[in-house]
PDB file of C-alpha atoms and ligand atoms in Angstrom:
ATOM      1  CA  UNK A 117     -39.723 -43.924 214.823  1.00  0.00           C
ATOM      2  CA  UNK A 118     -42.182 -43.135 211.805  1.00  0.00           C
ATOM      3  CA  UNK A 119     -45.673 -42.739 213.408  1.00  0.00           C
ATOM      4  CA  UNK A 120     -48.908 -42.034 210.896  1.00  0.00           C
ATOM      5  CA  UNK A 121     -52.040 -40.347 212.727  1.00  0.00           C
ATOM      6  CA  UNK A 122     -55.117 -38.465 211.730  1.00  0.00           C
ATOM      7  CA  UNK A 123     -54.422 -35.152 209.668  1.00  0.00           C
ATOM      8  CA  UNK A 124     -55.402 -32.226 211.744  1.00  0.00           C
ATOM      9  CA  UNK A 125     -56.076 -28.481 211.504  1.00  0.00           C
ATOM     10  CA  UNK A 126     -52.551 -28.038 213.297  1.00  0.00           C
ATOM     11  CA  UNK A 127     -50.962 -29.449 210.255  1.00  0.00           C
ATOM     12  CA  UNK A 128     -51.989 -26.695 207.650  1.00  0.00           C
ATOM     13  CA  UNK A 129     -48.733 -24.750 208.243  1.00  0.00           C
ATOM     14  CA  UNK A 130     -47.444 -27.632 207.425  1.00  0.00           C
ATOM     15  CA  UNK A 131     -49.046 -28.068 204.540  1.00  0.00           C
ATOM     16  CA  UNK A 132     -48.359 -24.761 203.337  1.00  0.00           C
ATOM     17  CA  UNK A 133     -44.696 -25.647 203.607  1.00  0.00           C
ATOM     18  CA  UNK A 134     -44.490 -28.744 202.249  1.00  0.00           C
ATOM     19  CA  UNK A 135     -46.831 -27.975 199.110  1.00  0.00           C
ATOM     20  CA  UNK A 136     -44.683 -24.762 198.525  1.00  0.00           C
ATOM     21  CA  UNK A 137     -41.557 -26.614 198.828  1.00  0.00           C
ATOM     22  CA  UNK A 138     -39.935 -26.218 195.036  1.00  0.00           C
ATOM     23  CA  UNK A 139     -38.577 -30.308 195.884  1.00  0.00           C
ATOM     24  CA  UNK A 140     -42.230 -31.278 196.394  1.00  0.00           C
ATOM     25  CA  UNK A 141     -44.539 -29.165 194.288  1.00  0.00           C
ATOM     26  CA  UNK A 142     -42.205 -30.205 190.948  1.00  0.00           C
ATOM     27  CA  UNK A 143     -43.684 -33.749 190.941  1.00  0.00           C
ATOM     28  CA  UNK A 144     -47.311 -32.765 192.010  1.00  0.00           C
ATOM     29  CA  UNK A 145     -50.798 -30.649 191.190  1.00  0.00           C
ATOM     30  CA  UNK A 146     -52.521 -30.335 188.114  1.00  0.00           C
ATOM     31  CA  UNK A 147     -50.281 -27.442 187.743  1.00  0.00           C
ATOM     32  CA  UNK A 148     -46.671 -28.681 188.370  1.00  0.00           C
ATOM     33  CA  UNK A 149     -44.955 -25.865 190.423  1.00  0.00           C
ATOM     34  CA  UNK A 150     -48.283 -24.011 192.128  1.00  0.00           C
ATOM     35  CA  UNK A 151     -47.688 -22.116 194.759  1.00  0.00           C
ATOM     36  CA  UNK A 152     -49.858 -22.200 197.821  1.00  0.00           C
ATOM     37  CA  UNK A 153     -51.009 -20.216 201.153  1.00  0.00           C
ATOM     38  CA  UNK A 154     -52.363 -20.360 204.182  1.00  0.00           C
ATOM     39  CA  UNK A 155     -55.630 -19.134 203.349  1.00  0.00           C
ATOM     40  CA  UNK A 156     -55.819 -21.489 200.528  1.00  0.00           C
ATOM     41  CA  UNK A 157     -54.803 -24.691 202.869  1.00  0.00           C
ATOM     42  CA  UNK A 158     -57.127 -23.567 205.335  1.00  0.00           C
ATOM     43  CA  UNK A 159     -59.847 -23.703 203.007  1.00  0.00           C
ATOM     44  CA  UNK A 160     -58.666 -26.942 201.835  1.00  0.00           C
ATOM     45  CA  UNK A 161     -59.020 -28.365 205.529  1.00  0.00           C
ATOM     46  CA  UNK A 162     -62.832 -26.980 205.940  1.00  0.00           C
ATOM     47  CA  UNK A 163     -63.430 -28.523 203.374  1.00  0.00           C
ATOM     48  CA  UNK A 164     -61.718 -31.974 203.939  1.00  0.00           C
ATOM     49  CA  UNK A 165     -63.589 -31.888 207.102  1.00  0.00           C
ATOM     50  CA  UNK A 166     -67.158 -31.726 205.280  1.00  0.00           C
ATOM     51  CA  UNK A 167     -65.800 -34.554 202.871  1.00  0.00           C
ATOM     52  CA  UNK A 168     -66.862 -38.210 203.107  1.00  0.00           C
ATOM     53  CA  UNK A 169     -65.045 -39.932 200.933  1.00  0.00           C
ATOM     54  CA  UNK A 170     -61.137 -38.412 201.464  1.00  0.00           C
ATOM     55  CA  UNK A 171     -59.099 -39.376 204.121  1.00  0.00           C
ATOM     56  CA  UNK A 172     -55.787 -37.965 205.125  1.00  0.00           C
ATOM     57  CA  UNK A 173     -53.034 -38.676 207.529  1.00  0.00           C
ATOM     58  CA  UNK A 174     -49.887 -36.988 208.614  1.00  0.00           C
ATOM     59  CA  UNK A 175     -46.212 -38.872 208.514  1.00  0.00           C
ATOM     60  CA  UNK A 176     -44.317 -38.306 211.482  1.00  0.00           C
ATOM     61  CA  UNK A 177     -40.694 -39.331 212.648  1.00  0.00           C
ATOM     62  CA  UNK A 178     -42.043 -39.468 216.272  1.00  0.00           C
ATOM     63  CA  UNK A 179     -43.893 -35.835 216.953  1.00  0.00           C
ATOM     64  CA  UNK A 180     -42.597 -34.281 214.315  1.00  0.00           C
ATOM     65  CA  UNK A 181     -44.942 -33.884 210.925  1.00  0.00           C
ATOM     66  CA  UNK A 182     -42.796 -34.819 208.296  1.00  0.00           C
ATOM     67  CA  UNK A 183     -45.291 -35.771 205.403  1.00  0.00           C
ATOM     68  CA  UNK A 184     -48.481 -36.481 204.227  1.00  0.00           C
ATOM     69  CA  UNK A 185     -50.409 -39.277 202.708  1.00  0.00           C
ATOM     70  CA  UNK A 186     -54.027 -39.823 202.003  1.00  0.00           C
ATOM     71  CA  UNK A 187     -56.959 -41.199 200.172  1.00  0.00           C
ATOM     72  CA  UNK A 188     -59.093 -39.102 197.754  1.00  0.00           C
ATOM     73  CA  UNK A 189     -62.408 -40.380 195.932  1.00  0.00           C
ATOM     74  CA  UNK A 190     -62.968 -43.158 198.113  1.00  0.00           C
ATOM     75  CA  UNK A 191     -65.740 -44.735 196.149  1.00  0.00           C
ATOM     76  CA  UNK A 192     -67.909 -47.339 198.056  1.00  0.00           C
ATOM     77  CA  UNK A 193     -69.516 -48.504 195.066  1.00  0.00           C
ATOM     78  CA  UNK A 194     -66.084 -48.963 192.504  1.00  0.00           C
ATOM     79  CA  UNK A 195     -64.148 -49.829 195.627  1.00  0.00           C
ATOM     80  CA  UNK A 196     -61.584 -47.855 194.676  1.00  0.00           C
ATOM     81  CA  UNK A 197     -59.652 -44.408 195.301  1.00  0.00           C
ATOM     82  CA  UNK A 198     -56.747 -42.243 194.424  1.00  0.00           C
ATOM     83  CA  UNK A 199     -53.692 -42.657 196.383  1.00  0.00           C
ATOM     84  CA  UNK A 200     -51.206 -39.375 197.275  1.00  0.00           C
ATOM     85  CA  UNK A 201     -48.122 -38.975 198.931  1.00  0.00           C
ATOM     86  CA  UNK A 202     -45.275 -35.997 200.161  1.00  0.00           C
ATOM     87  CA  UNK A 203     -42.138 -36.560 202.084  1.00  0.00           C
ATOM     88  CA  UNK A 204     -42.244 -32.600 202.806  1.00  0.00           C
ATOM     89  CA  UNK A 205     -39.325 -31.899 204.939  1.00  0.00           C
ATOM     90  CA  UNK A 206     -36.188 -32.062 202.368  1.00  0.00           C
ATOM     91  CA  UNK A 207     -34.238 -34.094 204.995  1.00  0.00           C
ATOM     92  CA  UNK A 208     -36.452 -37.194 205.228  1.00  0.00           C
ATOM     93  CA  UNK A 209     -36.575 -38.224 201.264  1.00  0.00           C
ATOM     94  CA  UNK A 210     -34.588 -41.287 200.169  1.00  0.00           C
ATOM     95  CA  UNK A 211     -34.896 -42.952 203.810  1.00  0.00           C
ATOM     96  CA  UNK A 212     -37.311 -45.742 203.164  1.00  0.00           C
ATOM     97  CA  UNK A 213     -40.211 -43.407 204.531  1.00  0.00           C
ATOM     98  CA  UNK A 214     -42.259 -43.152 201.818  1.00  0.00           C
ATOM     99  CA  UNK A 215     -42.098 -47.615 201.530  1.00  0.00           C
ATOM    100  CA  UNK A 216     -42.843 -47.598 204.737  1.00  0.00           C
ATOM    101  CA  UNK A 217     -45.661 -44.849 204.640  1.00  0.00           C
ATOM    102  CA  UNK A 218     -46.862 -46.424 201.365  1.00  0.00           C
ATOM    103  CA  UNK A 219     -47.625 -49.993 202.777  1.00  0.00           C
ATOM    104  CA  UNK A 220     -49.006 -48.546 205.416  1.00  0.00           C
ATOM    105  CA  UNK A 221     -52.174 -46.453 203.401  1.00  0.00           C
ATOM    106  CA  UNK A 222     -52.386 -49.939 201.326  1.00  0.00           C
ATOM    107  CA  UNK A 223     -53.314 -51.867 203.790  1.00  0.00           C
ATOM    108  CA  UNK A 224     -55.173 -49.243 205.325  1.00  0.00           C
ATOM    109  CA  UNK A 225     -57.131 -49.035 201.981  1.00  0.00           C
ATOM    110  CA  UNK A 226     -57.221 -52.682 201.430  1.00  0.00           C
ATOM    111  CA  UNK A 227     -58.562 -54.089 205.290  1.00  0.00           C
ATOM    112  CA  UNK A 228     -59.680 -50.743 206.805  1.00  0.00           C
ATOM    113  CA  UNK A 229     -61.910 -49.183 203.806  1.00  0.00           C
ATOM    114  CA  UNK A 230     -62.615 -52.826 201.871  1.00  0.00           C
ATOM    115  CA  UNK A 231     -61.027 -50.834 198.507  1.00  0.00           C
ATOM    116  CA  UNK A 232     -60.243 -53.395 195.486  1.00  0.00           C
ATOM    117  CA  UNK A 233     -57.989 -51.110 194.019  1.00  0.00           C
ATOM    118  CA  UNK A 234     -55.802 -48.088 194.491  1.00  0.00           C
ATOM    119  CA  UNK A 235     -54.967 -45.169 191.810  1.00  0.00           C
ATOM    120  CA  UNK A 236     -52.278 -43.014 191.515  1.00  0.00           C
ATOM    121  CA  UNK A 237     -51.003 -40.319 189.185  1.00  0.00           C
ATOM    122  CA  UNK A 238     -47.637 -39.748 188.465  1.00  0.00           C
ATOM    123  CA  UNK A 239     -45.391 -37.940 186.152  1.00  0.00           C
ATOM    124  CA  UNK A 240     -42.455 -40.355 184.311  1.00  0.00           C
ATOM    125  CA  UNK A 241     -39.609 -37.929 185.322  1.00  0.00           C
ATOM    126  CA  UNK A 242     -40.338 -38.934 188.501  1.00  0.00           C
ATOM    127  CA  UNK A 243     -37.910 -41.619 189.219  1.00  0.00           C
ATOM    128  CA  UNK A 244     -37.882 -42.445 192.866  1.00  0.00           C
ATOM    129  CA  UNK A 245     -41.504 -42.462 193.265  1.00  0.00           C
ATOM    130  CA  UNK A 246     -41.497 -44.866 190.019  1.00  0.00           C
ATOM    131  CA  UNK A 247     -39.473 -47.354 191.733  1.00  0.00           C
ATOM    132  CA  UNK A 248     -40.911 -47.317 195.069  1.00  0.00           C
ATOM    133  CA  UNK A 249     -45.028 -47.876 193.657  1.00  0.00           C
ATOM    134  CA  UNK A 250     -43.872 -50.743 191.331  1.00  0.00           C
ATOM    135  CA  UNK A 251     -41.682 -52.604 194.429  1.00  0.00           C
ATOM    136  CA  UNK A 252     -45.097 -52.498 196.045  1.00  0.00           C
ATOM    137  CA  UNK A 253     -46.924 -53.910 193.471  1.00  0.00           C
ATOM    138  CA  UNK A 254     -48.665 -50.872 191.451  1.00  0.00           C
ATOM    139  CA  UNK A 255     -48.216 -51.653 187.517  1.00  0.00           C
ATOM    140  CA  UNK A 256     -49.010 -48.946 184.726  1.00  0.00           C
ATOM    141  CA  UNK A 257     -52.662 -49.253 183.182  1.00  0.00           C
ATOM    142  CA  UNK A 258     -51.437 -45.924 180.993  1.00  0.00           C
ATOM    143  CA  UNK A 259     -49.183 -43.414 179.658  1.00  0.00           C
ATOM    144  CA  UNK A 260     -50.627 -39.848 178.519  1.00  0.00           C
ATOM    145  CA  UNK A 261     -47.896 -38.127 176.268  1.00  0.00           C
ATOM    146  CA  UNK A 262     -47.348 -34.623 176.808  1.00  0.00           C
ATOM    147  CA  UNK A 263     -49.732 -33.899 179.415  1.00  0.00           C
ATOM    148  CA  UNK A 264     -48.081 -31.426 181.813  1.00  0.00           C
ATOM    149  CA  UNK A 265     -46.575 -28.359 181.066  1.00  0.00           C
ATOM    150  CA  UNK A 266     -43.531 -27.209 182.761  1.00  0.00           C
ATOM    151  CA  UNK A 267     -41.748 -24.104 182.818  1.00  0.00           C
ATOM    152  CA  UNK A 268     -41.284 -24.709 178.420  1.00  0.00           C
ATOM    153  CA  UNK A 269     -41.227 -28.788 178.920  1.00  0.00           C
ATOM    154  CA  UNK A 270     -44.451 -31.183 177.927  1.00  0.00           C
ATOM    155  CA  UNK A 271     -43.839 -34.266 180.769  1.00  0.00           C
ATOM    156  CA  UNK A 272     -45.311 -37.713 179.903  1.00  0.00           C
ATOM    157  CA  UNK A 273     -47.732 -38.392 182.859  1.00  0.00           C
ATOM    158  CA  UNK A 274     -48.246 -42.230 183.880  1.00  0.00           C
ATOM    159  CA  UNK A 275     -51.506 -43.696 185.640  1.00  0.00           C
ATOM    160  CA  UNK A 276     -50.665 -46.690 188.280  1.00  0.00           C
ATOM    161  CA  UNK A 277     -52.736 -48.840 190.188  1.00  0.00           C
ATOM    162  CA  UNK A 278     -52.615 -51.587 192.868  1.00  0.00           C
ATOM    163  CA  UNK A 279     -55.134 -54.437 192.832  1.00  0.00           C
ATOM    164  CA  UNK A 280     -55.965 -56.079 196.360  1.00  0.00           C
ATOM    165  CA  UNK A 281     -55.420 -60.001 195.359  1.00  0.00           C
ATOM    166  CA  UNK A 282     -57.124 -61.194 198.387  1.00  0.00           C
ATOM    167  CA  UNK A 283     -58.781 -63.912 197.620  1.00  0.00           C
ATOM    168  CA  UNK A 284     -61.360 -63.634 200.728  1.00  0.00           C
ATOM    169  CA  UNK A 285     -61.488 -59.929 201.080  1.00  0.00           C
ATOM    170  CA  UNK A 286     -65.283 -59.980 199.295  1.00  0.00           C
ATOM    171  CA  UNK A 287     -66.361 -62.997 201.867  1.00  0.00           C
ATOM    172  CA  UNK A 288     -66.552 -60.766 205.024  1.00  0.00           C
TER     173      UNK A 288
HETATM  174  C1  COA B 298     -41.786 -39.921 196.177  1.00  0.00           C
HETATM  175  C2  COA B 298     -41.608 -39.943 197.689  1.00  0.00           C
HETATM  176  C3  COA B 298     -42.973 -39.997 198.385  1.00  0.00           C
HETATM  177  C4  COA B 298     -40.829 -41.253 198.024  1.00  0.00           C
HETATM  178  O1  COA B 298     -40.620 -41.279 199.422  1.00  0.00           O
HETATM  179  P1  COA B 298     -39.149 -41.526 199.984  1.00  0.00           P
HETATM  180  O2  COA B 298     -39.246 -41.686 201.451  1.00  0.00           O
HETATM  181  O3  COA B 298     -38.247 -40.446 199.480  1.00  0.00           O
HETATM  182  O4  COA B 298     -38.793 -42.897 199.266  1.00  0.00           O
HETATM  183  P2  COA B 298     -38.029 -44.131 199.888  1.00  0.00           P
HETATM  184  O5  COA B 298     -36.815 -43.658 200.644  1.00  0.00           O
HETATM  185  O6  COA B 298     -39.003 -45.006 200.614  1.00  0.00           O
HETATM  186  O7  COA B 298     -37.481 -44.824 198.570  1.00  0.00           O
HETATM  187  C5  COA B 298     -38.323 -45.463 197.662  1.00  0.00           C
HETATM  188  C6  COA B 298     -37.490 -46.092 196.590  1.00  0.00           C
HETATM  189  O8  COA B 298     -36.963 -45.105 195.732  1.00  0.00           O
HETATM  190  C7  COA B 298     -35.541 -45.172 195.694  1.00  0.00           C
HETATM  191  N1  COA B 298     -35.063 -43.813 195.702  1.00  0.00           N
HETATM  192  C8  COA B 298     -35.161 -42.914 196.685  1.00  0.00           C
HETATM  193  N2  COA B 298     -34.616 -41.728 196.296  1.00  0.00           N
HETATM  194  C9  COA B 298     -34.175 -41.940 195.032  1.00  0.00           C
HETATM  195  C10 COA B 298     -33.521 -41.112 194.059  1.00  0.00           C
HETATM  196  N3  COA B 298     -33.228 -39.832 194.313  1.00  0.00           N
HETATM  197  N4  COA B 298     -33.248 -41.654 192.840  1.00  0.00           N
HETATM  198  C11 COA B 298     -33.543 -42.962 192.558  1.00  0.00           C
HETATM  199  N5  COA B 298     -34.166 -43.772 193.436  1.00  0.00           N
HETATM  200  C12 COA B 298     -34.459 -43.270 194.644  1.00  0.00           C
HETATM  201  C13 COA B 298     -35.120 -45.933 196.902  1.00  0.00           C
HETATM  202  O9  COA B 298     -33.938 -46.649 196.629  1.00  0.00           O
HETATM  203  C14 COA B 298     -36.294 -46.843 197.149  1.00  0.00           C
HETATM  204  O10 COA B 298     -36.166 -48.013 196.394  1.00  0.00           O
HETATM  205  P3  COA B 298     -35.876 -49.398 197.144  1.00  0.00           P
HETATM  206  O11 COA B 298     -37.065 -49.683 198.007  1.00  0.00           O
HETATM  207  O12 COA B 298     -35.726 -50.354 196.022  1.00  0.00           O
HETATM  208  O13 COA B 298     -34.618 -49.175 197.929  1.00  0.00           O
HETATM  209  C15 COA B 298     -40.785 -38.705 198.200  1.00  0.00           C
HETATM  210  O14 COA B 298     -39.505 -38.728 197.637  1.00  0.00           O
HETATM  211  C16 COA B 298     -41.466 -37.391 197.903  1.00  0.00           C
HETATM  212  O15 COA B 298     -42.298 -36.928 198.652  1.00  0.00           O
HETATM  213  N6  COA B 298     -41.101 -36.734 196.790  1.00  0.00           N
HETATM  214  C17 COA B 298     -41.617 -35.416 196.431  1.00  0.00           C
HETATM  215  C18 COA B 298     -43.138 -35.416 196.181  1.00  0.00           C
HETATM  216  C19 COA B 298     -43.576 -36.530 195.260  1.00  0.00           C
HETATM  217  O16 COA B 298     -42.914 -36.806 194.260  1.00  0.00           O
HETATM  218  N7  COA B 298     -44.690 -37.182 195.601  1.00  0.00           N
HETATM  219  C20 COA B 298     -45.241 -38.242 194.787  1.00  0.00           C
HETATM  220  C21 COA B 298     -46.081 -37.691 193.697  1.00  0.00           C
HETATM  221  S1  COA B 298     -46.753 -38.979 192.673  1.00  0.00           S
END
């Protein structure tokens, strides 16, 4: 059973695996490819845990971290934020986890943080992650030609967003 709970410090090996992972890093970073460590993650936590305005959760098939998905740039004011997503363990990709994941951070965005809109970046190559964020509703606002570099290939990189249509949502 997929469960989704708070990200915690017990994750960042986790992290370091995942975000190393040659299946995951391809498709994310400003630098497609980057290698990370622990050090580096653990930074990364202290300072998530300073930060306001990102929250982060860990995807699990029962106890077992299998992913990550959070919320960066949560702006009050905008109502708006950046959406990001791994299935890190190579096993669990192409099993509906990421829909189900997905929906989940939507409407977490949507009811929980009162967002009117969600971002995401995401490079065309990437197919599956195409087809999942337009079945739930994300559309392309733009295309940047060229913009990552990748061991001697330019990759187009699209931006995608998801509107909250809820009529009442600014009533409460
Ligand atoms: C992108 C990612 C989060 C999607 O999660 P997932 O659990 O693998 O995706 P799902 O199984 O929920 O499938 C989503 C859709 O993509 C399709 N899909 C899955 N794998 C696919 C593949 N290899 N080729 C084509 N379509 C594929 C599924 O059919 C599904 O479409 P459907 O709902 O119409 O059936 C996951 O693959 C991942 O972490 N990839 C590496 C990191 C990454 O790319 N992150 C996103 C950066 S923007």
């Amino acid at each position: 059973m997929i469960k989704i709970r708070q990200h915690l410090e017990k994750d960042i090996p986790y992290r370091v695996k995942w975000l190393g992972n040659s299946n995951v890093n391809k498709f994310i970073g400003d630098e497609l490819g980057q290698k990370t460590n622990l050090q580096k993650e653990k930074m990364w936590f202290s300072n998530y845990k300073k930060t306001k305005n990102k929250k982060f959760f860990t995807i699990c098939d029962n106890s077992k971290p299998i992913g990550l998905i959070g919320l960066s740039n949560i702006s009050k004011s905008n109502k708006n934020a950046d959406l990001f997503i791994i299935i890190g363990e190579d096993d669990y990709r192409g099993k509906g986890i990421g829909k189900i994941a997905m929906k989940w951070i939507i409407d977490y965005g949507f009811i929980k943080q009162k967002l009117h809109k969600i971002n995401l970046g995401v490079i065309k190559d990437n197919i599956s992650a195409i087809k999942l964020y337009k079945s739930l509703g994300f559309i392309i606002e733009g295309e940047m030609k060229d913009e990552i570099f990748y061991k001697g290939k330019f990759y187009d990189f699209l931006s995608m967003a998801i509107f909250n249509r809820n009529k009442n949502k600014d009533k409460k």
